[in-house]
């Protein structure tokens, strides 16, 4: 085994000890009686979110050490992989012991977490010290940048013929049908052409995780990650088209009646039904317990929906809406919510919402175009008698919660694709653009960016794949899925920002693709749970079952 893989595995043990110290210190503050208290968690939110970020970095170190070991086992661990490992582990260890970025201006330091002794112990660990001094160095970054410029890439094989073929297939499709046209579609603020949507349907994009008995591929979340990543590498819209089908397919597949599954899943899988998720309201955001949109049961068993929803993606073109609404106004909070499967007529530019009882206004956005965002108003919109998901009221929030793991893993995969897109554009520009008689890559500040961009992609990618593998095994992975989304969103944004910096003034011009990628990357830290919400969920999860040690 490579010396650096062995050292990385030792670092994982050392950083886990550090995480335990952070968790124990945090528990003393927010769980003084042995159980986390909501008021204290809110008061000490930065401490709890710091725990979440430290836990995320530790998990990514474990994932990348496992990646290196798997590549080594099959003889694929090359120089580019060793350099990626050294730089990534070295950088993340440095962040743990000095300052970890929770945002562009919020740096988490061991002193404010109350764990300076533990940080010093981690810094003094022999394996950690090797990475701190020999991992992320000017020399390793320069070597990696040269290899990347020559076309080498960190190992991405799965040792699974099906998965490797899926990556090849969708990479080729994206290069042919998405990448050459994405920027023009974005600038025109056009819907992605329906013929491209149909081609994606033929490739199975909308049925990746739907069971074969209902016409899907039944391949699981890891395959879904690959599809989302490769499509998003061309344009985030292409990678996101499957998100609504993924959510609807999981909602119906896990909770629907036999009739609902038989009627809807095959059509979702083949793309003849395009769904949209209708959850968010103008004044609720992530506070789904406060949903007010009403679903009223009529005497004949049918339903009507009245209320307002917002940030509904692909709403006009959709055929099916999964609507979270309040069907029991006397039950406050989550218990009064149900999920309705509301069919609608597919709209067009001339008449986006042709049905009675529904209207929508487009929300103009910086990026994430191609499907369009809408604010919807429902006024007695009719839903058939078989439209209550599972045929049971009061289960809407629980049904939706079961989709969060998959949705966040898929969002992380989209972020990885966007991060790769930014890397591709930055490297291409750095090789083509000349200043002072040489290309930009020859300048250390540029080559540093290129090396770190590729490295952080691998760190976030392997954490995302790890979460997907847990999900495919039927294991609970809500914390790991949240970590993947949290880190991948940060990586996508930093890569897009650095790639635009490499472009200089040209990057600020709309004609350059990186201007689109920057706008697209920014949304990833907001939807499917904003970064702060994500950190809150992760932090609470890491504190679950932790007993606070007595105060000394």
Coordinates of N, CA and C in Angstrom, one line a residue, residues 238-393:
X238 N -29.8 20.5 -17.1 CA -29.9 19.2 -17.6 C -29.8 18.2 -16.4
X239 N -28.9 18.4 -15.5 CA -28.8 17.5 -14.3 C -29.9 17.6 -13.4
X240 N -30.7 18.7 -13.4 CA -31.8 19.0 -12.5 C -33.1 18.5 -13.0
X241 N -33.2 18.3 -14.3 CA -34.5 17.8 -14.9 C -35.0 16.6 -14.2
X242 N -34.0 15.7 -13.8 CA -34.4 14.4 -13.2 C -34.8 14.6 -11.8
X243 N -34.5 15.7 -11.1 CA -34.7 15.8 -9.7 C -36.2 15.7 -9.3
X244 N -37.1 16.4 -10.1 CA -38.5 16.3 -9.8 C -39.0 14.9 -10.0
X245 N -38.5 14.2 -11.0 CA -38.9 12.8 -11.3 C -38.4 11.9 -10.2
X246 N -37.2 12.2 -9.7 CA -36.6 11.4 -8.6 C -37.5 11.6 -7.3
X247 N -37.9 12.8 -7.0 CA -38.7 13.1 -5.8 C -40.0 12.4 -6.0
X248 N -40.7 12.7 -7.1 CA -42.0 12.1 -7.3 C -42.0 10.6 -7.3
X249 N -41.0 10.0 -8.0 CA -40.9 8.6 -8.1 C -40.7 8.0 -6.7
X250 N -39.9 8.6 -5.9 CA -39.6 8.1 -4.5 C -40.9 8.3 -3.6
X251 N -41.5 9.4 -3.7 CA -42.8 9.6 -3.0 C -43.8 8.6 -3.3
X252 N -44.0 8.3 -4.6 CA -45.1 7.4 -5.0 C -44.6 6.0 -4.8
X253 N -43.3 5.7 -5.1 CA -42.8 4.3 -4.9 C -42.8 3.8 -3.5
X254 N -42.5 4.8 -2.6 CA -42.4 4.4 -1.1 C -43.8 4.5 -0.4
X255 N -44.7 5.3 -0.9 CA -45.9 5.6 -0.1 C -47.2 5.5 -0.9
X256 N -47.1 5.3 -2.2 CA -48.4 5.3 -3.0 C -49.1 4.0 -2.8
X257 N -50.4 4.1 -3.2 CA -51.3 2.9 -3.2 C -50.8 2.1 -4.5
X258 N -51.2 0.8 -4.5 CA -50.8 0.0 -5.7 C -51.4 0.6 -7.0
X259 N -52.5 1.2 -6.9 CA -53.1 1.8 -8.1 C -52.3 3.1 -8.5
X260 N -51.9 3.9 -7.5 CA -51.1 5.1 -7.8 C -49.8 4.7 -8.5
X261 N -49.1 3.7 -7.9 CA -47.9 3.2 -8.5 C -48.0 2.7 -9.9
X262 N -49.0 1.9 -10.2 CA -49.3 1.3 -11.5 C -49.6 2.4 -12.5
X263 N -50.3 3.4 -12.1 CA -50.8 4.5 -13.0 C -49.7 5.5 -13.3
X264 N -48.9 5.8 -12.3 CA -48.0 7.0 -12.5 C -46.6 6.6 -12.7
X265 N -46.1 5.6 -12.0 CA -44.6 5.4 -12.1 C -44.1 5.1 -13.5
X266 N -44.8 4.2 -14.3 CA -44.3 3.9 -15.6 C -44.2 5.2 -16.5
X267 N -45.2 6.1 -16.3 CA -45.2 7.3 -17.1 C -44.1 8.3 -16.7
X268 N -43.9 8.3 -15.4 CA -42.8 9.2 -14.9 C -41.4 8.6 -15.4
X269 N -41.3 7.3 -15.4 CA -40.1 6.6 -15.8 C -39.8 6.9 -17.3
X270 N -40.8 6.9 -18.1 CA -40.5 7.1 -19.6 C -40.6 8.5 -20.0
X271 N -40.9 9.4 -19.1 CA -40.8 10.9 -19.4 C -42.1 11.4 -19.9
X272 N -43.1 10.6 -20.1 CA -44.4 11.1 -20.6 C -45.2 11.9 -19.6
X273 N -44.8 11.7 -18.3 CA -45.3 12.6 -17.2 C -44.1 13.3 -16.7
X274 N -44.1 14.6 -16.7 CA -43.0 15.4 -16.1 C -43.6 16.0 -14.8
X275 N -43.0 15.6 -13.6 CA -43.6 16.1 -12.4 C -42.9 17.4 -11.9
X276 N -43.5 18.1 -11.0 CA -42.8 19.2 -10.3 C -43.2 19.1 -8.8
X277 N -42.3 19.5 -7.9 CA -42.5 19.5 -6.5 C -43.0 20.8 -6.0
X278 N -44.2 20.8 -5.3 CA -44.9 22.0 -4.9 C -45.0 22.0 -3.4
X279 N -43.9 22.4 -2.8 CA -43.8 22.4 -1.3 C -43.7 23.8 -0.7
X280 N -42.8 24.6 -1.2 CA -42.4 25.9 -0.6 C -43.6 26.9 -0.7
X281 N -43.7 27.7 0.4 CA -44.7 28.8 0.4 C -44.0 30.1 0.7
X282 N -44.6 31.2 0.3 CA -43.9 32.5 0.4 C -43.4 32.9 1.8
X283 N -44.1 32.5 2.8 CA -43.6 32.9 4.2 C -43.1 31.7 5.0
X284 N -42.9 30.6 4.4 CA -42.5 29.4 5.2 C -41.0 29.0 4.9
X285 N -40.6 29.0 3.7 CA -39.2 28.5 3.4 C -39.0 27.1 3.9
X286 N -38.0 27.0 4.7 CA -37.7 25.6 5.3 C -38.6 25.2 6.4
X287 N -39.5 26.2 6.9 CA -40.4 25.9 8.0 C -41.7 25.2 7.5
X288 N -41.6 24.0 7.1 CA -42.7 23.3 6.5 C -43.9 23.1 7.4
X289 N -43.6 23.1 8.7 CA -44.7 22.9 9.7 C -45.7 24.0 9.6
X290 N -45.3 25.2 9.0 CA -46.2 26.3 8.9 C -46.9 26.4 7.6
X291 N -46.9 25.4 6.7 CA -47.6 25.3 5.5 C -49.1 25.7 5.7
X292 N -49.6 26.6 4.8 CA -51.0 27.0 5.0 C -51.9 26.6 3.8
X293 N -51.3 26.3 2.7 CA -52.1 25.9 1.5 C -53.1 24.8 1.9
X294 N -54.4 25.0 1.6 CA -55.4 24.1 2.0 C -55.8 23.1 1.0
X295 N -55.9 21.8 1.4 CA -56.5 20.8 0.6 C -57.8 20.4 1.2
X296 N -58.9 20.6 0.5 CA -60.2 20.3 1.1 C -60.9 19.1 0.4
X297 N -61.3 18.2 1.2 CA -62.0 17.0 0.7 C -63.5 17.3 0.4
X298 N -63.9 16.9 -0.8 CA -65.3 17.2 -1.2 C -66.1 15.9 -0.9
X299 N -67.5 16.1 -1.0 CA -68.4 15.0 -0.7 C -68.2 13.8 -1.6
X300 N -67.7 14.0 -2.9 CA -67.6 12.9 -3.8 C -66.2 12.3 -3.7
X301 N -65.4 12.7 -2.7 CA -64.1 12.1 -2.5 C -62.9 12.9 -3.2
X302 N -63.3 13.8 -4.1 CA -62.3 14.6 -4.8 C -61.7 15.7 -3.8
X303 N -60.7 16.4 -4.3 CA -60.1 17.5 -3.5 C -60.0 18.8 -4.2
X304 N -59.9 19.9 -3.5 CA -59.6 21.2 -4.1 C -58.5 21.8 -3.3
X305 N -57.6 22.5 -4.0 CA -56.5 23.1 -3.4 C -56.6 24.7 -3.5
X306 N -56.4 25.3 -2.4 CA -56.4 26.8 -2.4 C -55.2 27.3 -1.5
X307 N -54.5 28.2 -2.1 CA -53.3 28.8 -1.4 C -52.3 29.3 -2.4
X308 N -51.1 29.6 -1.8 CA -50.0 30.1 -2.6 C -48.7 29.3 -2.4
X309 N -48.0 29.0 -3.5 CA -46.7 28.3 -3.4 C -45.7 29.2 -4.2
X310 N -44.5 29.0 -3.9 CA -43.5 29.7 -4.6 C -42.2 28.9 -4.9
X311 N -41.4 29.4 -5.8 CA -40.1 28.7 -6.2 C -40.4 27.3 -6.7
X312 N -41.4 27.2 -7.6 CA -41.8 25.9 -8.1 C -41.1 25.8 -9.5
X313 N -40.2 24.8 -9.6 CA -39.4 24.7 -10.8 C -40.1 23.8 -11.9
X314 N -40.1 24.3 -13.1 CA -40.6 23.6 -14.3 C -42.1 23.4 -14.1
X315 N -42.8 24.4 -13.5 CA -44.2 24.3 -13.2 C -45.1 24.3 -14.4
X316 N -44.8 25.2 -15.4 CA -45.7 25.3 -16.5 C -45.7 24.1 -17.4
X317 N -44.5 23.5 -17.6 CA -44.4 22.3 -18.4 C -44.8 21.0 -17.8
X318 N -44.9 21.0 -16.4 CA -45.2 19.8 -15.7 C -46.6 19.3 -15.9
X319 N -46.7 18.0 -15.8 CA -48.0 17.3 -15.9 C -48.6 16.8 -14.6
X320 N -47.7 16.7 -13.6 CA -48.1 16.2 -12.3 C -47.4 17.1 -11.2
X321 N -48.2 17.5 -10.2 CA -47.7 18.3 -9.1 C -47.8 17.4 -7.8
X322 N -46.7 17.3 -7.1 CA -46.8 16.7 -5.7 C -46.9 17.9 -4.8
X323 N -48.1 18.1 -4.2 CA -48.5 19.3 -3.5 C -48.5 19.0 -2.0
X324 N -47.7 19.6 -1.2 CA -47.8 19.5 0.3 C -48.8 20.5 0.7
X325 N -49.9 20.1 1.4 CA -50.9 21.0 1.8 C -51.5 20.6 3.1
X326 N -52.3 21.5 3.7 CA -52.9 21.2 5.0 C -54.3 20.7 4.8
X327 N -54.5 19.5 5.1 CA -55.9 18.9 4.9 C -56.6 18.8 6.2
X328 N -56.0 19.0 7.3 CA -56.6 19.1 8.6 C -56.3 20.4 9.3
X329 N -57.1 21.4 9.2 CA -56.7 22.7 9.7 C -56.8 22.7 11.3
X330 N -57.4 21.7 11.9 CA -57.5 21.7 13.3 C -56.3 21.0 14.0
X331 N -55.4 20.4 13.1 CA -54.2 19.8 13.6 C -53.0 20.7 13.3
X332 N -52.4 21.4 14.2 CA -51.3 22.3 13.9 C -50.0 21.5 13.6
X333 N -49.0 22.2 13.0 CA -47.7 21.6 12.7 C -47.8 20.6 11.6
X334 N -46.9 19.6 11.7 CA -46.7 18.6 10.7 C -47.9 17.6 10.5
X335 N -48.6 17.4 11.7 CA -49.6 16.4 11.7 C -50.8 16.6 10.8
X336 N -51.0 17.9 10.4 CA -52.2 18.2 9.6 C -51.9 18.3 8.1
X337 N -50.7 17.9 7.7 CA -50.2 18.0 6.3 C -50.4 16.6 5.6
X338 N -50.8 16.8 4.3 CA -50.9 15.6 3.4 C -50.3 15.9 2.1
X339 N -50.0 14.9 1.3 CA -49.4 15.1 0.0 C -50.5 14.7 -1.1
X340 N -50.8 15.7 -1.9 CA -51.7 15.4 -3.0 C -51.0 15.3 -4.3
X341 N -51.4 14.3 -5.1 CA -50.9 14.1 -6.5 C -51.9 14.8 -7.4
X342 N -51.5 15.9 -7.9 CA -52.4 16.8 -8.6 C -52.0 16.8 -10.1
X343 N -52.8 16.2 -11.0 CA -52.5 16.3 -12.4 C -52.9 17.6 -13.0
X344 N -52.2 18.1 -14.0 CA -52.5 19.3 -14.7 C -52.2 19.2 -16.2
X345 N -52.7 20.2 -16.9 CA -52.4 20.2 -18.3 C -51.1 20.9 -18.6
X346 N -50.2 20.3 -19.4 CA -48.9 20.9 -19.7 C -49.1 22.2 -20.4
X347 N -48.5 23.2 -19.9 CA -48.6 24.6 -20.5 C -47.6 24.8 -21.6
X348 N -47.7 26.0 -22.3 CA -46.8 26.4 -23.2 C -46.5 27.9 -23.1
X349 N -45.7 28.5 -23.9 CA -45.4 29.9 -23.8 C -46.6 30.8 -23.9
X350 N -47.5 30.4 -24.7 CA -48.7 31.3 -24.9 C -49.7 31.1 -23.8
X351 N -49.8 30.0 -23.2 CA -50.7 29.7 -22.1 C -50.1 28.8 -21.1
X352 N -49.3 29.3 -20.2 CA -48.5 28.4 -19.3 C -49.3 27.6 -18.3
X353 N -50.5 28.1 -17.9 CA -51.3 27.4 -16.9 C -52.8 27.4 -17.4
X354 N -53.1 26.5 -18.3 CA -54.4 26.5 -19.0 C -55.6 26.0 -18.1
X355 N -55.3 25.3 -17.0 CA -56.4 24.8 -16.2 C -57.0 25.8 -15.3
X356 N -58.3 25.6 -15.0 CA -59.0 26.4 -14.0 C -58.5 26.2 -12.6
X357 N -58.4 27.3 -11.8 CA -58.0 27.1 -10.4 C -56.6 27.2 -10.2
X358 N -55.8 27.5 -11.2 CA -54.3 27.6 -11.0 C -53.8 28.7 -11.9
X359 N -52.9 29.5 -11.4 CA -52.3 30.6 -12.2 C -50.8 30.7 -11.6
X360 N -50.0 31.2 -12.5 CA -48.6 31.4 -12.1 C -47.9 32.6 -12.7
X361 N -46.9 33.1 -12.0 CA -46.1 34.2 -12.5 C -44.7 33.8 -12.4
X362 N -43.9 34.0 -13.5 CA -42.5 33.6 -13.6 C -41.7 34.5 -12.6
X363 N -40.7 33.8 -11.9 CA -39.8 34.5 -11.1 C -38.5 34.5 -11.9
X364 N -38.0 35.7 -12.3 CA -36.8 35.9 -13.1 C -35.6 35.6 -12.2
X365 N -34.7 34.8 -12.7 CA -33.5 34.4 -11.8 C -32.2 34.6 -12.5
X366 N -31.1 34.7 -11.7 CA -29.8 34.9 -12.3 C -29.3 33.7 -13.1
X367 N -29.5 32.5 -12.5 CA -29.0 31.3 -13.1 C -30.1 30.2 -12.9
X368 N -29.6 29.0 -13.0 CA -30.5 27.8 -12.8 C -31.7 28.0 -13.8
X369 N -31.4 28.3 -15.0 CA -32.5 28.5 -16.0 C -32.8 27.2 -16.7
X370 N -33.6 27.3 -17.7 CA -33.9 26.2 -18.5 C -35.2 25.4 -18.2
X371 N -35.7 25.7 -16.9 CA -37.0 25.1 -16.5 C -37.9 26.2 -16.1
X372 N -37.4 27.3 -15.6 CA -38.1 28.4 -15.1 C -38.7 28.2 -13.8
X373 N -38.7 29.3 -13.0 CA -39.3 29.2 -11.6 C -40.6 30.0 -11.6
X374 N -41.5 29.6 -10.8 CA -42.8 30.2 -10.7 C -43.3 30.4 -9.3
X375 N -44.1 31.4 -9.1 CA -45.0 31.6 -7.9 C -46.4 31.1 -8.4
X376 N -47.0 30.2 -7.7 CA -48.3 29.7 -8.1 C -49.4 30.1 -7.1
X377 N -50.5 30.4 -7.7 CA -51.7 30.6 -6.9 C -52.8 29.6 -7.2
X378 N -53.3 28.9 -6.2 CA -54.4 27.9 -6.3 C -55.7 28.5 -5.8
X379 N -56.7 28.4 -6.5 CA -58.0 28.9 -6.1 C -59.1 27.8 -6.5
X380 N -59.2 26.8 -5.6 CA -60.2 25.7 -5.9 C -59.7 24.8 -7.0
X381 N -58.4 24.6 -7.1 CA -57.9 23.7 -8.1 C -58.3 22.3 -7.8
X382 N -58.9 21.6 -8.9 CA -59.5 20.3 -8.7 C -58.4 19.2 -8.7
X383 N -58.5 18.2 -7.8 CA -57.7 17.0 -7.7 C -58.6 15.8 -7.6
X384 N -58.4 14.8 -8.4 CA -59.2 13.6 -8.4 C -59.3 12.9 -7.1
X385 N -60.3 12.0 -6.9 CA -60.5 11.3 -5.7 C -59.3 10.4 -5.3
X386 N -58.5 10.0 -6.3 CA -57.4 9.1 -6.0 C -56.1 9.9 -5.9
X387 N -56.2 11.2 -5.6 CA -55.0 12.0 -5.6 C -54.3 12.1 -4.3
X388 N -54.9 11.5 -3.2 CA -54.3 11.6 -1.9 C -53.2 10.5 -1.8
X389 N -51.9 10.9 -1.7 CA -50.8 9.9 -1.7 C -51.0 8.9 -0.6
X390 N -51.0 7.7 -1.0 CA -51.2 6.6 -0.1 C -52.6 6.4 0.4
X391 N -53.5 7.3 0.1 CA -54.9 7.2 0.5 C -55.0 7.5 2.0
X392 N -54.0 8.1 2.6 CA -54.1 8.4 4.0 C -53.7 9.9 4.3
X393 N -54.5 10.6 5.1 CA -54.3 11.9 5.4 C -53.3 12.0 6.6

